[in-house]
């Protein structure tokens, strides 16, 4: 072995000796060994996970591509038709966004299922929620590691993109959605225009996990997150996933952004997740606007 090089930043790649990418051998979760042109070896350590341990205990390269499932896949019997199982997370999706729990994430014996339900207005003071629209049927469009459902709500698309450590979700609100929202303000539903949030409600079901926030090992029932993140932990308190508080931002000006707020309602294995931003903030933004709540694997976080 000639040298260990940390990569992941473009200029560092220029320092690498000439290697044959075809000879890359997974070394551990973050490192891959390559053969140099002179017969030596180079171990490249990446900033993000590159490899995973398969069921036989062998390191393999992560494959983020979503594939068509076959009847032999365990998730197929539950109606899932797309998935990726060669990575840290096993993820699955159904063909129609309006199906029962169209998204699922599995790791070992732990699972989280999601179902977009509605978009509406939420008054965080009174907790009153008014529905603007229930989720609409939309057929999946899959390209590589990305799955998109167009017009899941009026002029709002849902996209999920699989990386090695996260299943990134984006809800993209178009210009027609902004006009629709402004023509149906919270005051039409008896809520405050200045204090209400536009929120998306998801049904969520978890297996062998407890939910909390910001390092709290105790399971919480209904709670809100306006700083930090929502966390999924096992019975021993080890974190398996988290949902970081991300932002809503302008598609054409990502520096123009406002923070997302979470509200979780219920207890036990079935919950409702609400997330969104203040209507008054949205009204000042240039559309399209992207909301970005994302499943992230705890394996790169180091928090156990």
Short mmCIF file of C-alpha atoms in Angstrom, two decimals:
data_model
loop_
_atom_site.label_atom_id
_atom_site.label_comp_id
_atom_site.label_asym_id
_atom_site.label_seq_id
_atom_site.Cartn_x
_atom_site.Cartn_y
_atom_site.Cartn_z
CA UNK A 1 0.00 0.00 0.00
CA UNK A 2 1.62 3.27 -1.11
CA UNK A 3 -0.38 5.98 0.59
CA UNK A 4 -3.71 6.80 2.22
CA UNK A 5 -5.45 9.76 0.64
CA UNK A 6 -8.63 11.45 1.85
CA UNK A 7 -10.86 12.39 -1.04
CA UNK A 8 -14.24 13.92 -1.61
CA UNK A 9 -13.03 17.43 -2.42
CA UNK A 10 -12.28 18.06 -6.08
CA UNK A 11 -8.78 19.49 -5.77
CA UNK A 12 -7.61 16.54 -3.70
CA UNK A 13 -8.46 14.21 -6.56
CA UNK A 14 -5.72 15.90 -8.58
CA UNK A 15 -3.16 14.53 -6.12
CA UNK A 16 -4.05 10.90 -6.74
CA UNK A 17 -1.63 8.63 -8.59
CA UNK A 18 -2.92 7.09 -11.80
CA UNK A 19 -5.25 4.25 -10.82
CA UNK A 20 -7.45 1.81 -12.64
CA UNK A 21 -11.01 2.36 -11.37
CA UNK A 22 -11.99 -1.08 -12.57
CA UNK A 23 -9.67 -2.59 -9.97
CA UNK A 24 -11.25 -0.81 -7.01
CA UNK A 25 -11.75 -3.21 -4.10
CA UNK A 26 -14.06 -2.16 -1.22
CA UNK A 27 -11.95 -1.96 1.94
CA UNK A 28 -14.43 -0.72 4.55
CA UNK A 29 -17.47 1.58 4.67
CA UNK A 30 -15.51 4.66 3.59
CA UNK A 31 -12.40 3.30 1.87
CA UNK A 32 -11.69 1.63 -1.48
CA UNK A 33 -8.36 0.15 -2.55
CA UNK A 34 -7.12 0.73 -6.10
CA UNK A 35 -4.22 -0.70 -8.06
CA UNK A 36 -1.72 1.89 -9.29
CA UNK A 37 -0.39 1.78 -12.82
CA UNK A 38 3.02 0.80 -11.44
CA UNK A 39 1.61 -2.21 -9.60
CA UNK A 40 1.39 -0.59 -6.18
CA UNK A 41 -1.76 0.14 -4.23
CA UNK A 42 -3.64 3.24 -3.11
CA UNK A 43 -6.30 3.37 -0.41
CA UNK A 44 -8.78 6.19 -1.03
CA UNK A 45 -10.86 7.22 1.99
CA UNK A 46 -14.04 9.07 1.08
CA UNK A 47 -15.95 11.60 3.14
CA UNK A 48 -19.24 9.75 2.62
CA UNK A 49 -19.97 6.00 2.71
CA UNK A 50 -18.92 4.16 -0.43
CA UNK A 51 -19.35 0.51 0.56
CA UNK A 52 -21.62 -1.70 2.67
CA UNK A 53 -21.47 -5.12 4.32
CA UNK A 54 -23.69 -7.62 2.55
CA UNK A 55 -25.50 -10.51 4.24
CA UNK A 56 -22.43 -12.73 3.88
CA UNK A 57 -20.16 -10.20 5.63
CA UNK A 58 -18.37 -9.05 2.47
CA UNK A 59 -17.77 -5.39 1.62
CA UNK A 60 -19.51 -4.35 -1.59
CA UNK A 61 -19.82 -1.11 -3.53
CA UNK A 62 -23.01 0.83 -2.79
CA UNK A 63 -25.42 0.97 -5.74
CA UNK A 64 -27.85 3.89 -5.45
CA UNK A 65 -29.88 3.09 -8.58
CA UNK A 66 -33.56 2.33 -8.11
CA UNK A 67 -34.50 -0.91 -9.84
CA UNK A 68 -37.71 -2.73 -10.66
CA UNK A 69 -38.45 -5.24 -7.93
CA UNK A 70 -39.27 -8.86 -8.69
CA UNK A 71 -41.70 -11.18 -6.89
CA UNK A 72 -38.69 -12.65 -5.08
CA UNK A 73 -38.07 -9.34 -3.28
CA UNK A 74 -39.67 -9.34 0.15
CA UNK A 75 -41.15 -5.85 -0.34
CA UNK A 76 -42.93 -6.92 -3.53
CA UNK A 77 -45.67 -8.70 -1.58
CA UNK A 78 -46.50 -5.39 0.13
CA UNK A 79 -47.05 -3.60 -3.17
CA UNK A 80 -43.64 -1.98 -3.63
CA UNK A 81 -42.36 -2.06 -7.21
CA UNK A 82 -39.15 0.01 -7.11
CA UNK A 83 -36.28 -0.27 -4.70
CA UNK A 84 -32.58 -0.24 -3.91
CA UNK A 85 -31.09 -2.88 -1.64
CA UNK A 86 -27.34 -2.62 -2.29
CA UNK A 87 -26.51 0.01 0.31
CA UNK A 88 -26.73 1.15 3.91
CA UNK A 89 -30.47 1.70 3.54
CA UNK A 90 -32.98 -0.50 1.76
CA UNK A 91 -35.54 1.87 0.21
CA UNK A 92 -38.78 1.06 -1.60
CA UNK A 93 -41.48 2.94 -3.49
CA UNK A 94 -44.85 2.10 -5.00
CA UNK A 95 -45.97 3.14 -8.46
CA UNK A 96 -48.71 5.52 -7.27
CA UNK A 97 -48.17 8.24 -4.68
CA UNK A 98 -51.77 7.84 -3.46
CA UNK A 99 -51.22 4.16 -2.55
CA UNK A 100 -51.01 3.05 1.08
CA UNK A 101 -47.56 3.97 2.44
CA UNK A 102 -45.85 4.46 -0.94
CA UNK A 103 -42.39 4.95 0.64
CA UNK A 104 -40.45 2.65 2.96
CA UNK A 105 -36.96 2.66 4.45
CA UNK A 106 -35.44 -0.45 6.07
CA UNK A 107 -32.19 -1.14 7.86
CA UNK A 108 -31.77 -4.54 9.54
CA UNK A 109 -34.93 -5.06 11.62
CA UNK A 110 -35.96 -1.40 11.63
CA UNK A 111 -38.38 0.23 9.23
CA UNK A 112 -40.13 3.53 8.58
CA UNK A 113 -43.04 3.89 6.13
CA UNK A 114 -44.39 7.18 4.81
CA UNK A 115 -47.59 8.23 3.08
CA UNK A 116 -48.23 11.80 1.91
CA UNK A 117 -51.77 12.65 2.98
CA UNK A 118 -52.64 16.31 2.48
CA UNK A 119 -51.47 19.90 2.25
CA UNK A 120 -53.12 22.57 4.37
CA UNK A 121 -52.77 25.32 6.95
CA UNK A 122 -51.69 24.80 10.55
CA UNK A 123 -51.95 27.26 13.41
CA UNK A 124 -49.14 26.21 15.75
CA UNK A 125 -50.77 28.12 18.61
CA UNK A 126 -54.18 26.43 18.56
CA UNK A 127 -52.92 23.29 16.70
CA UNK A 128 -55.88 23.69 14.34
CA UNK A 129 -55.28 22.19 10.87
CA UNK A 130 -57.34 22.95 7.77
CA UNK A 131 -56.96 20.82 4.63
CA UNK A 132 -56.43 22.53 1.30
CA UNK A 133 -56.11 19.35 -0.76
CA UNK A 134 -55.71 15.61 -0.21
CA UNK A 135 -52.90 13.85 -2.07
CA UNK A 136 -53.76 13.16 -5.72
CA UNK A 137 -52.99 9.98 -7.71
CA UNK A 138 -49.69 10.31 -9.56
CA UNK A 139 -47.63 7.64 -11.31
CA UNK A 140 -43.91 7.30 -10.55
CA UNK A 141 -41.25 8.44 -12.99
CA UNK A 142 -37.92 6.76 -12.25
CA UNK A 143 -34.53 7.80 -13.57
CA UNK A 144 -31.39 6.31 -12.04
CA UNK A 145 -31.43 7.08 -8.31
CA UNK A 146 -34.40 9.50 -8.50
CA UNK A 147 -38.16 8.90 -8.36
CA UNK A 148 -40.64 11.71 -9.07
CA UNK A 149 -44.41 12.02 -8.65
CA UNK A 150 -45.74 14.97 -10.66
CA UNK A 151 -48.71 16.96 -9.27
CA UNK A 152 -49.06 14.98 -6.07
CA UNK A 153 -50.91 18.14 -5.07
CA UNK A 154 -51.85 21.01 -7.35
CA UNK A 155 -48.60 22.10 -9.11
CA UNK A 156 -46.52 20.38 -6.43
CA UNK A 157 -44.14 17.51 -7.23
CA UNK A 158 -42.58 15.01 -4.81
CA UNK A 159 -39.06 13.82 -5.64
CA UNK A 160 -36.86 11.39 -3.74
CA UNK A 161 -33.18 10.94 -4.62
CA UNK A 162 -31.09 8.14 -3.09
CA UNK A 163 -27.50 8.84 -2.01
CA UNK A 164 -25.22 6.51 -0.09
CA UNK A 165 -26.29 7.86 3.30
CA UNK A 166 -29.70 9.48 2.76
CA UNK A 167 -32.95 9.36 0.84
CA UNK A 168 -33.34 13.01 -0.05
CA UNK A 169 -36.91 14.24 -0.39
CA UNK A 170 -37.95 17.44 -2.13
CA UNK A 171 -41.41 18.92 -2.55
CA UNK A 172 -41.31 21.47 -5.37
CA UNK A 173 -44.07 24.08 -5.40
CA UNK A 174 -44.60 25.77 -8.77
CA UNK A 175 -45.83 29.26 -9.60
CA UNK A 176 -49.42 28.05 -10.02
CA UNK A 177 -49.26 26.64 -6.49
CA UNK A 178 -48.32 30.07 -5.15
CA UNK A 179 -51.29 31.69 -6.92
CA UNK A 180 -53.58 28.94 -5.64
CA UNK A 181 -52.33 29.46 -2.08
CA UNK A 182 -52.77 33.24 -2.28
CA UNK A 183 -56.30 32.83 -3.66
CA UNK A 184 -57.14 30.56 -0.70
CA UNK A 185 -55.46 32.26 2.30
CA UNK A 186 -55.68 30.98 5.88
CA UNK A 187 -58.24 33.64 6.73
CA UNK A 188 -60.71 31.87 4.41
CA UNK A 189 -60.52 28.97 6.90
CA UNK A 190 -60.78 31.07 10.04
CA UNK A 191 -57.01 31.08 10.66
CA UNK A 192 -54.46 33.89 10.93
CA UNK A 193 -52.72 34.95 7.70
CA UNK A 194 -49.68 36.17 9.65
CA UNK A 195 -49.22 33.23 12.06
CA UNK A 196 -50.35 30.16 10.06
CA UNK A 197 -48.01 27.71 8.34
CA UNK A 198 -48.48 25.96 5.01
CA UNK A 199 -47.79 22.34 5.97
CA UNK A 200 -47.67 18.93 4.36
CA UNK A 201 -49.15 16.09 6.40
CA UNK A 202 -47.61 12.63 6.09
CA UNK A 203 -48.81 9.44 7.78
CA UNK A 204 -45.85 7.60 9.26
CA UNK A 205 -45.49 4.05 10.60
CA UNK A 206 -42.38 2.75 12.38
CA UNK A 207 -41.22 -0.75 13.35
CA UNK A 208 -38.95 -1.41 16.35
CA UNK A 209 -38.10 2.28 16.69
CA UNK A 210 -38.95 5.06 19.09
CA UNK A 211 -39.22 8.70 18.08
CA UNK A 212 -37.77 11.76 19.74
CA UNK A 213 -35.61 14.79 19.06
CA UNK A 214 -32.19 16.29 19.67
CA UNK A 215 -30.53 13.46 21.59
CA UNK A 216 -33.47 12.60 23.87
CA UNK A 217 -33.38 8.82 24.34
CA UNK A 218 -36.91 8.69 25.72
CA UNK A 219 -39.78 8.15 23.31
CA UNK A 220 -41.94 11.23 22.88
CA UNK A 221 -45.58 11.31 21.86
CA UNK A 222 -46.82 14.53 20.25
CA UNK A 223 -44.00 17.06 19.96
CA UNK A 224 -42.60 19.84 17.79
CA UNK A 225 -39.16 20.46 16.36
CA UNK A 226 -38.14 24.01 15.49
CA UNK A 227 -34.43 23.49 16.16
CA UNK A 228 -32.22 20.44 15.63
CA UNK A 229 -33.79 17.27 14.24
CA UNK A 230 -36.31 14.48 14.67
CA UNK A 231 -34.70 11.14 15.54
CA UNK A 232 -35.51 7.42 15.24
CA UNK A 233 -33.78 5.25 17.86
CA UNK A 234 -33.82 1.57 18.74
CA UNK A 235 -34.69 0.17 22.17
CA UNK A 236 -31.11 0.68 23.39
CA UNK A 237 -31.11 4.32 22.33
CA UNK A 238 -28.93 3.87 19.27
CA UNK A 239 -29.95 6.30 16.54
CA UNK A 240 -30.82 4.71 13.19
CA UNK A 241 -32.16 7.67 11.21
CA UNK A 242 -32.84 11.31 11.66
CA UNK A 243 -34.80 14.02 9.88
CA UNK A 244 -32.76 17.22 10.08
CA UNK A 245 -34.53 20.57 10.09
CA UNK A 246 -33.76 21.77 6.60
CA UNK A 247 -35.14 24.73 4.67
CA UNK A 248 -37.59 25.87 2.07
CA UNK A 249 -35.64 27.74 -0.59
CA UNK A 250 -36.14 29.35 -3.96
CA UNK A 251 -35.24 26.95 -6.75
CA UNK A 252 -33.46 29.69 -8.70
CA UNK A 253 -31.85 31.37 -5.67
CA UNK A 254 -30.93 28.83 -3.01
CA UNK A 255 -29.60 31.57 -0.70
CA UNK A 256 -33.18 32.80 -0.28
CA UNK A 257 -34.52 30.35 2.28
CA UNK A 258 -36.62 29.97 5.44
CA UNK A 259 -36.48 27.15 8.02
CA UNK A 260 -38.90 24.23 8.06
CA UNK A 261 -40.75 23.36 11.27
CA UNK A 262 -41.92 19.84 12.27
CA UNK A 263 -44.93 18.76 14.30
CA UNK A 264 -45.46 15.08 15.20
CA UNK A 265 -48.84 13.94 16.48
CA UNK A 266 -49.70 10.58 18.04
CA UNK A 267 -47.91 7.86 19.96
CA UNK A 268 -46.55 4.39 19.35
CA UNK A 269 -45.89 3.00 15.89
CA UNK A 270 -48.29 5.22 13.90
CA UNK A 271 -47.91 9.00 13.78
CA UNK A 272 -48.80 12.04 11.70
CA UNK A 273 -45.92 14.24 10.59
CA UNK A 274 -46.58 17.86 9.67
CA UNK A 275 -43.84 20.01 8.19
CA UNK A 276 -43.89 23.39 6.53
CA UNK A 277 -43.14 27.10 6.70
CA UNK A 278 -44.96 30.29 7.54
CA UNK A 279 -47.40 31.44 4.87
CA UNK A 280 -46.19 35.02 5.31
CA UNK A 281 -42.63 33.88 4.47
CA UNK A 282 -43.76 31.93 1.42
CA UNK A 283 -45.60 34.96 0.09
CA UNK A 284 -42.33 36.91 -0.07
CA UNK A 285 -40.46 34.21 -2.01
CA UNK A 286 -40.05 33.77 -5.77
CA UNK A 287 -41.43 30.46 -6.95
CA UNK A 288 -40.68 27.62 -7.67
CA UNK A 289 -39.91 26.88 -4.00
CA UNK A 290 -38.37 23.64 -2.73
CA UNK A 291 -39.08 22.10 0.70
CA UNK A 292 -36.38 19.66 1.76
CA UNK A 293 -37.09 17.25 4.64
CA UNK A 294 -34.69 14.33 4.17
CA UNK A 295 -34.18 10.83 5.63
CA UNK A 296 -30.55 10.60 6.73
CA UNK A 297 -28.72 7.49 7.91
CA UNK A 298 -27.13 7.82 11.34
CA UNK A 299 -24.10 5.87 10.15
CA UNK A 300 -22.25 9.03 9.09
CA UNK A 301 -23.41 11.08 12.04
CA UNK A 302 -21.47 9.25 14.69
CA UNK A 303 -24.27 9.76 17.22
CA UNK A 304 -25.16 6.49 18.94
#
